Each structure stands twice: as C-alpha cells, then as structure tokens.
Amino acid sequence: KNQVEQSPQSLIILEGKNCTLQCNYTVSPFSNLRWYKQDTGRGPVSLTIMTFSENTKSNGRYTATLDADTKQSSLHITASQLSDSASYICVVSDRGSTLGRLYFGRGTQLTVWP
Amino acid sequence: EADIYQTPRYLVIGTGKKITLECSQTMGHDKMYWYQQDPGMELHLIHYSYGVNSTEKGDLSSESTVSRIRTEHFPLTLESARPSHTSQYLCASSQIDRGNYNEQFFGPGTRLTVL
C-alpha cells in the first residue's frame, strides 16, 4: 500500500533555531517527492521537488534531502523565523498512472516561538 | 504566486442547502483537482479532470459532483449539504511537463461548515 509517514506530528522551536522534519514513504514506482508549506487556512505552497536522481535541494533557508534507497526524505529549516510557523507536508508522486497520482503525508505542524 | 482562485473562502450553511464551490485558474492548465482536508489529516482526492468535458472520481468517495465546461473553471456542487460535509475543500491545477513533475498549484481553499 502506498503511504507517506511524517514525523514528528508537531514541533515547537524558538526563533532562530534550526529543525529537521522527517518523511518516510512506500510509494512505488517512485516519480518525485516534494515538500509543501501550508499556512493555517490556506492552500499548500511548494517548497522543493526532487526526482529519483537528486539527493538534495535548497530553497533559501529550506534544504530537502532524499535517500531513494531507504525511501526517506528530510526537510531542514535553518535560522527559523516566526513566519515559518505552518504545517509542512511531504508529498510523493508515482509513475504508474497518467494522472501522476500524489500521496500526501499528514504534515508536521511547526510552531516557532519568539 | 499561482493564479488559482477559490470562492467563497468561508461558507456556513444549514443542512439540506445546495451549494457550489467555485474554482478558477488562469494558467491554462489542463488538469484540475478537488481535495478534501480535515484538521490534522492528509489531503484526499475527491475529483479530478484531464480537461474540458472530463471528470473522474478520486480516491475518497464524495457525494459532491463536478463539471468542466471551460478549461479555467472547475466548480464543485453539493445538492444537499449535511454536517458530515463540513471540511476544507482545496482546488488545484497542473500541467504535465517533460519531467512528468505534475506539479500541482493549490488555491486558498474553502472552509465549509454545515450546521
């Protein structure tokens, strides 16, 4: 069964600190993995997208890693800001359909305190 | 910023009412999607469309219906709303590129509450 599991479920950190969010998946055949940021009451916004051959990708203070062998990904946030408070969702796409079906994790709810 | 719009943003209605959630995109994308999301839970695909006059049901069974008469417009209708329909509804669109990324751009969502 294709699944995406994220940990931790929630995380509280102080402003300026770093943090790392984890994603494990069982989706096969794998096409790509993306991390989305979803502010409360808003739609998800893409942060990074990685294919099988990529193992790291950065977008400003966000750095995503991918280990396709172990089917794990992480999102590292550097020097956190109050505006980073949001849900971070790991999404995996398969190659097995013309739709390019997406499998969503439940997200990690990050809260940054001043 | 993706150009995909949803209205209304918030809707509170009584049981039995008919409602239509609007979704429009100005990116010329062929594919459009509707997702349902409850608090703290993952997004579930309820409808999708490959293009004009194409509509398909998603993974999560839904009593809603959709139509795709124009490329840019993908409304979702509930004929008789019930409290179990209370949720956040997210619309998305995508265009397959050469890398088959199928990157989906999401609207801001409609928060529906049925009393």
PDB file of N, CA and C in Angstrom, chain B residues 13-113:
ATOM      1  N   ILE B  13     -23.569  27.126   6.238  1.00  0.00           N
ATOM      2  CA  ILE B  13     -24.921  26.948   5.711  1.00  0.00           C
ATOM      3  C   ILE B  13     -25.668  25.920   6.541  1.00  0.00           C
ATOM      4  N   GLY B  14     -26.981  25.866   6.330  1.00  0.00           N
ATOM      5  CA  GLY B  14     -27.803  24.897   7.027  1.00  0.00           C
ATOM      6  C   GLY B  14     -27.936  23.594   6.257  1.00  0.00           C
ATOM      7  N   THR B  15     -28.277  22.544   6.962  1.00  0.00           N
ATOM      8  CA  THR B  15     -28.451  21.224   6.339  1.00  0.00           C
ATOM      9  C   THR B  15     -29.512  21.269   5.251  1.00  0.00           C
ATOM     10  N   GLY B  16     -29.236  20.578   4.166  1.00  0.00           N
ATOM     11  CA  GLY B  16     -30.193  20.469   3.072  1.00  0.00           C
ATOM     12  C   GLY B  16     -30.013  21.491   1.960  1.00  0.00           C
ATOM     13  N   LYS B  17     -29.181  22.477   2.176  1.00  0.00           N
ATOM     14  CA  LYS B  17     -28.969  23.517   1.159  1.00  0.00           C
ATOM     15  C   LYS B  17     -28.083  22.996   0.030  1.00  0.00           C
ATOM     16  N   LYS B  18     -28.328  23.541  -1.154  1.00  0.00           N
ATOM     17  CA  LYS B  18     -27.464  23.248  -2.300  1.00  0.00           C
ATOM     18  C   LYS B  18     -26.370  24.308  -2.362  1.00  0.00           C
ATOM     19  N   ILE B  19     -25.132  23.864  -2.564  1.00  0.00           N
ATOM     20  CA  ILE B  19     -24.031  24.820  -2.625  1.00  0.00           C
ATOM     21  C   ILE B  19     -23.122  24.497  -3.803  1.00  0.00           C
ATOM     22  N   THR B  20     -22.464  25.532  -4.297  1.00  0.00           N
ATOM     23  CA  THR B  20     -21.450  25.369  -5.332  1.00  0.00           C
ATOM     24  C   THR B  20     -20.192  26.090  -4.891  1.00  0.00           C
ATOM     25  N   LEU B  21     -19.087  25.360  -4.873  1.00  0.00           N
ATOM     26  CA  LEU B  21     -17.787  25.952  -4.570  1.00  0.00           C
ATOM     27  C   LEU B  21     -17.095  26.235  -5.898  1.00  0.00           C
ATOM     28  N   GLU B  22     -16.632  27.469  -6.049  1.00  0.00           N
ATOM     29  CA  GLU B  22     -16.039  27.879  -7.319  1.00  0.00           C
ATOM     30  C   GLU B  22     -14.520  27.735  -7.294  1.00  0.00           C
ATOM     31  N   CYS B  23     -13.962  27.353  -8.446  1.00  0.00           N
ATOM     32  CA  CYS B  23     -12.516  27.278  -8.605  1.00  0.00           C
ATOM     33  C   CYS B  23     -12.173  27.709 -10.016  1.00  0.00           C
ATOM     34  N   SER B  24     -11.244  28.660 -10.122  1.00  0.00           N
ATOM     35  CA  SER B  24     -10.809  29.128 -11.433  1.00  0.00           C
ATOM     36  C   SER B  24      -9.299  29.267 -11.451  1.00  0.00           C
ATOM     37  N   GLN B  25      -8.692  28.955 -12.601  1.00  0.00           N
ATOM     38  CA  GLN B  25      -7.253  29.144 -12.757  1.00  0.00           C
ATOM     39  C   GLN B  25      -6.979  29.830 -14.092  1.00  0.00           C
ATOM     40  N   THR B  26      -5.958  30.678 -14.068  1.00  0.00           N
ATOM     41  CA  THR B  26      -5.630  31.474 -15.247  1.00  0.00           C
ATOM     42  C   THR B  26      -4.328  31.025 -15.891  1.00  0.00           C
ATOM     43  N   MET B  27      -3.871  29.817 -15.554  1.00  0.00           N
ATOM     44  CA  MET B  27      -2.582  29.333 -16.047  1.00  0.00           C
ATOM     45  C   MET B  27      -2.737  28.454 -17.278  1.00  0.00           C
ATOM     46  N   GLY B  28      -3.968  28.219 -17.708  1.00  0.00           N
ATOM     47  CA  GLY B  28      -4.183  27.389 -18.887  1.00  0.00           C
ATOM     48  C   GLY B  28      -3.896  25.912 -18.647  1.00  0.00           C
ATOM     49  N   HIS B  29      -3.895  25.491 -17.375  1.00  0.00           N
ATOM     50  CA  HIS B  29      -3.626  24.088 -17.072  1.00  0.00           C
ATOM     51  C   HIS B  29      -4.762  23.185 -17.516  1.00  0.00           C
ATOM     52  N   ASP B  30      -4.391  22.008 -18.038  1.00  0.00           N
ATOM     53  CA  ASP B  30      -5.405  21.058 -18.454  1.00  0.00           C
ATOM     54  C   ASP B  30      -6.015  20.324 -17.260  1.00  0.00           C
ATOM     55  N   LYS B  31      -5.165  19.942 -16.306  1.00  0.00           N
ATOM     56  CA  LYS B  31      -5.636  19.108 -15.204  1.00  0.00           C
ATOM     57  C   LYS B  31      -6.063  19.954 -14.008  1.00  0.00           C
ATOM     58  N   MET B  32      -7.184  19.571 -13.438  1.00  0.00           N
ATOM     59  CA  MET B  32      -7.657  20.221 -12.219  1.00  0.00           C
ATOM     60  C   MET B  32      -8.144  19.169 -11.242  1.00  0.00           C
ATOM     61  N   TYR B  33      -8.110  19.542  -9.957  1.00  0.00           N
ATOM     62  CA  TYR B  33      -8.374  18.577  -8.887  1.00  0.00           C
ATOM     63  C   TYR B  33      -9.162  19.235  -7.762  1.00  0.00           C
ATOM     64  N   TRP B  34      -9.930  18.421  -7.061  1.00  0.00           N
ATOM     65  CA  TRP B  34     -10.537  18.832  -5.803  1.00  0.00           C
ATOM     66  C   TRP B  34     -10.078  17.866  -4.721  1.00  0.00           C
ATOM     67  N   TYR B  35      -9.633  18.468  -3.594  1.00  0.00           N
ATOM     68  CA  TYR B  35      -9.227  17.695  -2.435  1.00  0.00           C
ATOM     69  C   TYR B  35     -10.090  18.087  -1.239  1.00  0.00           C
ATOM     70  N   GLN B  36     -10.227  17.149  -0.325  1.00  0.00           N
ATOM     71  CA  GLN B  36     -10.900  17.411   0.940  1.00  0.00           C
ATOM     72  C   GLN B  36      -9.882  17.205   2.054  1.00  0.00           C
ATOM     73  N   GLN B  37      -9.842  18.133   3.018  1.00  0.00           N
ATOM     74  CA  GLN B  37      -8.862  18.043   4.088  1.00  0.00           C
ATOM     75  C   GLN B  37      -9.514  18.375   5.415  1.00  0.00           C
ATOM     76  N   ASP B  38      -9.434  17.446   6.348  1.00  0.00           N
ATOM     77  CA  ASP B  38      -9.891  17.693   7.709  1.00  0.00           C
ATOM     78  C   ASP B  38      -8.693  18.088   8.559  1.00  0.00           C
ATOM     79  N   PRO B  39      -8.920  18.805   9.674  1.00  0.00           N
ATOM     80  CA  PRO B  39      -7.801  19.304  10.502  1.00  0.00           C
ATOM     81  C   PRO B  39      -6.849  18.190  10.928  1.00  0.00           C
ATOM     82  N   GLY B  40      -5.554  18.413  10.699  1.00  0.00           N
ATOM     83  CA  GLY B  40      -4.537  17.452  11.113  1.00  0.00           C
ATOM     84  C   GLY B  40      -4.462  16.197  10.274  1.00  0.00           C
ATOM     85  N   MET B  41      -5.221  16.176   9.193  1.00  0.00           N
ATOM     86  CA  MET B  41      -5.252  14.977   8.346  1.00  0.00           C
ATOM     87  C   MET B  41      -4.682  15.293   6.967  1.00  0.00           C
ATOM     88  N   GLU B  42      -4.407  14.197   6.203  1.00  0.00           N
ATOM     89  CA  GLU B  42      -3.863  14.396   4.872  1.00  0.00           C
ATOM     90  C   GLU B  42      -4.951  14.818   3.892  1.00  0.00           C
ATOM     91  N   LEU B  43      -4.519  15.365   2.769  1.00  0.00           N
ATOM     92  CA  LEU B  43      -5.455  15.713   1.703  1.00  0.00           C
ATOM     93  C   LEU B  43      -5.945  14.434   1.027  1.00  0.00           C
ATOM     94  N   HIS B  44      -7.232  14.415   0.712  1.00  0.00           N
ATOM     95  CA  HIS B  44      -7.812  13.278  -0.003  1.00  0.00           C
ATOM     96  C   HIS B  44      -8.396  13.765  -1.321  1.00  0.00           C
ATOM     97  N   LEU B  45      -8.027  13.116  -2.405  1.00  0.00           N
ATOM     98  CA  LEU B  45      -8.522  13.475  -3.730  1.00  0.00           C
ATOM     99  C   LEU B  45      -9.962  13.004  -3.880  1.00  0.00           C
ATOM    100  N   ILE B  46     -10.886  13.923  -4.205  1.00  0.00           N
ATOM    101  CA  ILE B  46     -12.288  13.547  -4.380  1.00  0.00           C
ATOM    102  C   ILE B  46     -12.744  13.637  -5.840  1.00  0.00           C
ATOM    103  N   HIS B  47     -12.162  14.529  -6.631  1.00  0.00           N
ATOM    104  CA  HIS B  47     -12.493  14.630  -8.053  1.00  0.00           C
ATOM    105  C   HIS B  47     -11.278  15.137  -8.810  1.00  0.00           C
ATOM    106  N   TYR B  48     -11.209  14.777 -10.103  1.00  0.00           N
ATOM    107  CA  TYR B  48     -10.189  15.363 -10.952  1.00  0.00           C
ATOM    108  C   TYR B  48     -10.681  15.418 -12.390  1.00  0.00           C
ATOM    109  N   SER B  49      -9.970  16.182 -13.186  1.00  0.00           N
ATOM    110  CA  SER B  49     -10.357  16.366 -14.586  1.00  0.00           C
ATOM    111  C   SER B  49      -9.102  16.481 -15.429  1.00  0.00           C
ATOM    112  N   TYR B  50      -9.095  15.768 -16.571  1.00  0.00           N
ATOM    113  CA  TYR B  50      -7.966  15.843 -17.501  1.00  0.00           C
ATOM    114  C   TYR B  50      -8.094  17.034 -18.451  1.00  0.00           C
ATOM    115  N   GLY B  51      -9.316  17.551 -18.576  1.00  0.00           N
ATOM    116  CA  GLY B  51      -9.549  18.657 -19.491  1.00  0.00           C
ATOM    117  C   GLY B  51     -11.046  18.883 -19.645  1.00  0.00           C
ATOM    118  N   VAL B  52     -11.407  19.714 -20.626  1.00  0.00           N
ATOM    119  CA  VAL B  52     -12.821  20.041 -20.843  1.00  0.00           C
ATOM    120  C   VAL B  52     -13.629  18.769 -21.084  1.00  0.00           C
ATOM    121  N   ASN B  53     -14.775  18.699 -20.432  1.00  0.00           N
ATOM    122  CA  ASN B  53     -15.725  17.576 -20.528  1.00  0.00           C
ATOM    123  C   ASN B  53     -15.204  16.283 -19.928  1.00  0.00           C
ATOM    124  N   SER B  54     -14.117  16.360 -19.189  1.00  0.00           N
ATOM    125  CA  SER B  54     -13.562  15.189 -18.494  1.00  0.00           C
ATOM    126  C   SER B  54     -13.718  15.369 -16.994  1.00  0.00           C
ATOM    127  N   THR B  55     -14.365  14.418 -16.316  1.00  0.00           N
ATOM    128  CA  THR B  55     -14.427  14.422 -14.854  1.00  0.00           C
ATOM    129  C   THR B  55     -14.321  12.984 -14.372  1.00  0.00           C
ATOM    130  N   GLU B  56     -13.585  12.801 -13.282  1.00  0.00           N
ATOM    131  CA  GLU B  56     -13.377  11.471 -12.709  1.00  0.00           C
ATOM    132  C   GLU B  56     -13.487  11.566 -11.193  1.00  0.00           C
ATOM    133  N   LYS B  57     -13.905  10.454 -10.580  1.00  0.00           N
ATOM    134  CA  LYS B  57     -13.935  10.416  -9.120  1.00  0.00           C
ATOM    135  C   LYS B  57     -12.551  10.052  -8.587  1.00  0.00           C
ATOM    136  N   GLY B  58     -12.228  10.597  -7.428  1.00  0.00           N
ATOM    137  CA  GLY B  58     -10.927  10.362  -6.832  1.00  0.00           C
ATOM    138  C   GLY B  58     -10.951   9.187  -5.876  1.00  0.00           C
ATOM    139  N   ASP B  59      -9.991   9.182  -4.954  1.00  0.00           N
ATOM    140  CA  ASP B  59      -9.834   8.062  -4.034  1.00  0.00           C
ATOM    141  C   ASP B  59     -10.903   8.049  -2.946  1.00  0.00           C
ATOM    142  N   LEU B  60     -11.312   9.233  -2.512  1.00  0.00           N
ATOM    143  CA  LEU B  60     -12.264   9.333  -1.409  1.00  0.00           C
ATOM    144  C   LEU B  60     -13.663   9.530  -1.974  1.00  0.00           C
ATOM    145  N   SER B  61     -14.547   8.646  -1.565  1.00  0.00           N
ATOM    146  CA  SER B  61     -15.920   8.751  -2.036  1.00  0.00           C
ATOM    147  C   SER B  61     -16.542  10.063  -1.560  1.00  0.00           C
ATOM    148  N   SER B  62     -17.216  10.736  -2.448  1.00  0.00           N
ATOM    149  CA  SER B  62     -17.823  12.015  -2.106  1.00  0.00           C
ATOM    150  C   SER B  62     -19.187  12.128  -2.745  1.00  0.00           C
ATOM    151  N   GLU B  63     -20.122  12.763  -2.054  1.00  0.00           N
ATOM    152  CA  GLU B  63     -21.453  12.970  -2.601  1.00  0.00           C
ATOM    153  C   GLU B  63     -21.505  14.205  -3.495  1.00  0.00           C
ATOM    154  N   SER B  64     -20.400  14.896  -3.620  1.00  0.00           N
ATOM    155  CA  SER B  64     -20.359  16.073  -4.466  1.00  0.00           C
ATOM    156  C   SER B  64     -20.209  15.688  -5.930  1.00  0.00           C
ATOM    157  N   THR B  65     -20.508  16.643  -6.804  1.00  0.00           N
ATOM    158  CA  THR B  65     -20.306  16.450  -8.234  1.00  0.00           C
ATOM    159  C   THR B  65     -19.516  17.632  -8.772  1.00  0.00           C
ATOM    160  N   VAL B  66     -18.880  17.439  -9.923  1.00  0.00           N
ATOM    161  CA  VAL B  66     -18.092  18.493 -10.549  1.00  0.00           C
ATOM    162  C   VAL B  66     -18.448  18.578 -12.025  1.00  0.00           C
ATOM    163  N   SER B  67     -18.053  19.684 -12.637  1.00  0.00           N
ATOM    164  CA  SER B  67     -18.214  19.851 -14.080  1.00  0.00           C
ATOM    165  C   SER B  67     -17.007  20.589 -14.613  1.00  0.00           C
ATOM    166  N   ARG B  68     -16.720  20.376 -15.892  1.00  0.00           N
ATOM    167  CA  ARG B  68     -15.582  21.060 -16.534  1.00  0.00           C
ATOM    168  C   ARG B  68     -16.020  21.457 -17.948  1.00  0.00           C
ATOM    169  N   ILE B  69     -16.707  22.585 -18.013  1.00  0.00           N
ATOM    170  CA  ILE B  69     -17.202  23.078 -19.298  1.00  0.00           C
ATOM    171  C   ILE B  69     -16.171  23.980 -19.957  1.00  0.00           C
ATOM    172  N   ARG B  70     -15.375  24.659 -19.130  1.00  0.00           N
ATOM    173  CA  ARG B  70     -14.308  25.523 -19.628  1.00  0.00           C
ATOM    174  C   ARG B  70     -13.000  25.109 -18.986  1.00  0.00           C
ATOM    175  N   THR B  71     -11.916  25.302 -19.675  1.00  0.00           N
ATOM    176  CA  THR B  71     -10.603  24.895 -19.167  1.00  0.00           C
ATOM    177  C   THR B  71     -10.299  25.516 -17.820  1.00  0.00           C
ATOM    178  N   GLU B  72     -10.667  26.778 -17.662  1.00  0.00           N
ATOM    179  CA  GLU B  72     -10.234  27.509 -16.471  1.00  0.00           C
ATOM    180  C   GLU B  72     -11.143  27.332 -15.270  1.00  0.00           C
ATOM    181  N   HIS B  73     -12.272  26.641 -15.425  1.00  0.00           N
ATOM    182  CA  HIS B  73     -13.292  26.636 -14.389  1.00  0.00           C
ATOM    183  C   HIS B  73     -13.653  25.207 -13.993  1.00  0.00           C
ATOM    184  N   PHE B  74     -13.676  24.930 -12.677  1.00  0.00           N
ATOM    185  CA  PHE B  74     -13.923  23.555 -12.203  1.00  0.00           C
ATOM    186  C   PHE B  74     -14.757  23.619 -10.919  1.00  0.00           C
ATOM    187  N   PRO B  75     -16.047  23.915 -11.028  1.00  0.00           N
ATOM    188  CA  PRO B  75     -16.869  24.063  -9.826  1.00  0.00           C
ATOM    189  C   PRO B  75     -17.272  22.727  -9.210  1.00  0.00           C
ATOM    190  N   LEU B  76     -17.468  22.739  -7.911  1.00  0.00           N
ATOM    191  CA  LEU B  76     -17.902  21.559  -7.159  1.00  0.00           C
ATOM    192  C   LEU B  76     -19.260  21.863  -6.533  1.00  0.00           C
ATOM    193  N   THR B  77     -20.188  20.930  -6.681  1.00  0.00           N
ATOM    194  CA  THR B  77     -21.557  21.146  -6.198  1.00  0.00           C
ATOM    195  C   THR B  77     -21.980  20.061  -5.214  1.00  0.00           C
ATOM    196  N   LEU B  78     -22.622  20.503  -4.152  1.00  0.00           N
ATOM    197  CA  LEU B  78     -23.284  19.597  -3.214  1.00  0.00           C
ATOM    198  C   LEU B  78     -24.778  19.872  -3.301  1.00  0.00           C
ATOM    199  N   GLU B  79     -25.569  18.881  -3.709  1.00  0.00           N
ATOM    200  CA  GLU B  79     -27.006  19.087  -3.911  1.00  0.00           C
ATOM    201  C   GLU B  79     -27.744  19.293  -2.591  1.00  0.00           C
ATOM    202  N   SER B  80     -27.291  18.595  -1.553  1.00  0.00           N
ATOM    203  CA  SER B  80     -27.960  18.699  -0.253  1.00  0.00           C
ATOM    204  C   SER B  80     -26.902  18.549   0.833  1.00  0.00           C
ATOM    205  N   ALA B  81     -26.457  19.664   1.359  1.00  0.00           N
ATOM    206  CA  ALA B  81     -25.346  19.627   2.316  1.00  0.00           C
ATOM    207  C   ALA B  81     -25.775  19.017   3.649  1.00  0.00           C
ATOM    208  N   ARG B  82     -24.835  18.287   4.252  1.00  0.00           N
ATOM    209  CA  ARG B  82     -25.047  17.679   5.580  1.00  0.00           C
ATOM    210  C   ARG B  82     -23.869  18.023   6.472  1.00  0.00           C
ATOM    211  N   PRO B  83     -24.051  17.928   7.798  1.00  0.00           N
ATOM    212  CA  PRO B  83     -22.930  18.219   8.708  1.00  0.00           C
ATOM    213  C   PRO B  83     -21.679  17.401   8.407  1.00  0.00           C
ATOM    214  N   SER B  84     -21.833  16.174   7.865  1.00  0.00           N
ATOM    215  CA  SER B  84     -20.668  15.347   7.548  1.00  0.00           C
ATOM    216  C   SER B  84     -19.835  15.937   6.410  1.00  0.00           C
ATOM    217  N   HIS B  85     -20.386  16.913   5.696  1.00  0.00           N
ATOM    218  CA  HIS B  85     -19.650  17.571   4.616  1.00  0.00           C
ATOM    219  C   HIS B  85     -18.768  18.704   5.126  1.00  0.00           C
ATOM    220  N   THR B  86     -18.863  19.011   6.402  1.00  0.00           N
ATOM    221  CA  THR B  86     -18.029  20.063   6.984  1.00  0.00           C
ATOM    222  C   THR B  86     -16.558  19.684   6.833  1.00  0.00           C
ATOM    223  N   SER B  87     -15.791  20.560   6.173  1.00  0.00           N
ATOM    224  CA  SER B  87     -14.395  20.264   5.886  1.00  0.00           C
ATOM    225  C   SER B  87     -13.777  21.450   5.151  1.00  0.00           C
ATOM    226  N   GLN B  88     -12.477  21.315   4.859  1.00  0.00           N
ATOM    227  CA  GLN B  88     -11.822  22.286   3.973  1.00  0.00           C
ATOM    228  C   GLN B  88     -11.705  21.652   2.595  1.00  0.00           C
ATOM    229  N   TYR B  89     -12.080  22.408   1.559  1.00  0.00           N
ATOM    230  CA  TYR B  89     -12.027  21.926   0.189  1.00  0.00           C
ATOM    231  C   TYR B  89     -10.974  22.728  -0.567  1.00  0.00           C
ATOM    232  N   LEU B  90      -9.997  22.007  -1.123  1.00  0.00           N
ATOM    233  CA  LEU B  90      -8.892  22.638  -1.836  1.00  0.00           C
ATOM    234  C   LEU B  90      -8.953  22.261  -3.312  1.00  0.00           C
ATOM    235  N   CYS B  91      -8.811  23.266  -4.161  1.00  0.00           N
ATOM    236  CA  CYS B  91      -8.758  23.065  -5.609  1.00  0.00           C
ATOM    237  C   CYS B  91      -7.302  23.211  -6.054  1.00  0.00           C
ATOM    238  N   ALA B  92      -6.906  22.450  -7.052  1.00  0.00           N
ATOM    239  CA  ALA B  92      -5.540  22.518  -7.565  1.00  0.00           C
ATOM    240  C   ALA B  92      -5.558  22.329  -9.080  1.00  0.00           C
ATOM    241  N   SER B  93      -4.483  22.751  -9.729  1.00  0.00           N
ATOM    242  CA  SER B  93      -4.354  22.529 -11.166  1.00  0.00           C
ATOM    243  C   SER B  93      -2.909  22.191 -11.486  1.00  0.00           C
ATOM    244  N   SER B  94      -2.706  21.548 -12.633  1.00  0.00           N
ATOM    245  CA  SER B  94      -1.353  21.183 -13.043  1.00  0.00           C
ATOM    246  C   SER B  94      -1.286  21.001 -14.548  1.00  0.00           C
ATOM    247  N   GLN B  95      -0.059  21.044 -15.052  1.00  0.00           N
ATOM    248  CA  GLN B  95       0.196  20.772 -16.465  1.00  0.00           C
ATOM    249  C   GLN B  95       1.415  19.879 -16.492  1.00  0.00           C
ATOM    250  N   ILE B  96       1.294  18.709 -17.056  1.00  0.00           N
ATOM    251  CA  ILE B  96       2.443  17.806 -17.082  1.00  0.00           C
ATOM    252  C   ILE B  96       3.547  18.416 -17.931  1.00  0.00           C
ATOM    253  N   ASP B  97       4.772  18.466 -17.325  1.00  0.00           N
ATOM    254  CA  ASP B  97       5.900  18.964 -18.107  1.00  0.00           C
ATOM    255  C   ASP B  97       6.729  17.773 -18.581  1.00  0.00           C
ATOM    256  N   ARG B  98       7.825  18.052 -19.227  1.00  0.00           N
ATOM    257  CA  ARG B  98       8.624  16.973 -19.814  1.00  0.00           C
ATOM    258  C   ARG B  98       9.182  16.034 -18.755  1.00  0.00           C
ATOM    259  N   GLY B  99       9.415  16.579 -17.566  1.00  0.00           N
ATOM    260  CA  GLY B  99       9.917  15.755 -16.484  1.00  0.00           C
ATOM    261  C   GLY B  99       8.833  15.005 -15.758  1.00  0.00           C
ATOM    262  N   ASN B 100       7.572  15.149 -16.239  1.00  0.00           N
ATOM    263  CA  ASN B 100       6.439  14.486 -15.594  1.00  0.00           C
ATOM    264  C   ASN B 100       6.350  14.843 -14.117  1.00  0.00           C
ATOM    265  N   TYR B 101       6.709  16.092 -13.788  1.00  0.00           N
ATOM    266  CA  TYR B 101       6.606  16.502 -12.388  1.00  0.00           C
ATOM    267  C   TYR B 101       5.156  16.596 -11.929  1.00  0.00           C
ATOM    268  N   ASN B 102       4.266  16.944 -12.854  1.00  0.00           N
ATOM    269  CA  ASN B 102       2.863  17.107 -12.481  1.00  0.00           C
ATOM    270  C   ASN B 102       2.726  17.992 -11.253  1.00  0.00           C
ATOM    271  N   GLU B 103       3.507  19.082 -11.190  1.00  0.00           N
ATOM    272  CA  GLU B 103       3.445  19.944 -10.023  1.00  0.00           C
ATOM    273  C   GLU B 103       2.076  20.589  -9.940  1.00  0.00           C
ATOM    274  N   GLN B 104       1.443  20.433  -8.797  1.00  0.00           N
ATOM    275  CA  GLN B 104       0.103  20.953  -8.605  1.00  0.00           C
ATOM    276  C   GLN B 104       0.168  22.262  -7.833  1.00  0.00           C
ATOM    277  N   PHE B 105      -0.592  23.232  -8.314  1.00  0.00           N
ATOM    278  CA  PHE B 105      -0.698  24.531  -7.668  1.00  0.00           C
ATOM    279  C   PHE B 105      -2.071  24.601  -6.997  1.00  0.00           C
ATOM    280  N   PHE B 106      -2.067  24.989  -5.741  1.00  0.00           N
ATOM    281  CA  PHE B 106      -3.291  24.956  -4.950  1.00  0.00           C
ATOM    282  C   PHE B 106      -3.900  26.338  -4.777  1.00  0.00           C
ATOM    283  N   GLY B 107      -5.237  26.355  -4.724  1.00  0.00           N
ATOM    284  CA  GLY B 107      -5.938  27.547  -4.340  1.00  0.00           C
ATOM    285  C   GLY B 107      -5.935  27.705  -2.828  1.00  0.00           C
ATOM    286  N   PRO B 108      -6.519  28.788  -2.315  1.00  0.00           N
ATOM    287  CA  PRO B 108      -6.501  29.060  -0.879  1.00  0.00           C
ATOM    288  C   PRO B 108      -7.467  28.213  -0.075  1.00  0.00           C
ATOM    289  N   GLY B 109      -8.388  27.544  -0.756  1.00  0.00           N
ATOM    290  CA  GLY B 109      -9.312  26.670  -0.056  1.00  0.00           C
ATOM    291  C   GLY B 109     -10.619  27.350   0.309  1.00  0.00           C
ATOM    292  N   THR B 110     -11.644  26.510   0.501  1.00  0.00           N
ATOM    293  CA  THR B 110     -12.938  26.956   1.023  1.00  0.00           C
ATOM    294  C   THR B 110     -13.203  26.163   2.291  1.00  0.00           C
ATOM    295  N   ARG B 111     -13.423  26.884   3.371  1.00  0.00           N
ATOM    296  CA  ARG B 111     -13.765  26.231   4.641  1.00  0.00           C
ATOM    297  C   ARG B 111     -15.282  26.168   4.733  1.00  0.00           C
ATOM    298  N   LEU B 112     -15.835  24.951   4.617  1.00  0.00           N
ATOM    299  CA  LEU B 112     -17.291  24.746   4.622  1.00  0.00           C
ATOM    300  C   LEU B 112     -17.742  24.216   5.981  1.00  0.00           C
ATOM    301  N   THR B 113     -18.740  24.862   6.563  1.00  0.00           N
ATOM    302  CA  THR B 113     -19.355  24.389   7.797  1.00  0.00           C
ATOM    303  C   THR B 113     -20.853  24.224   7.556  1.00  0.00           C
TER     304      THR B 113
END
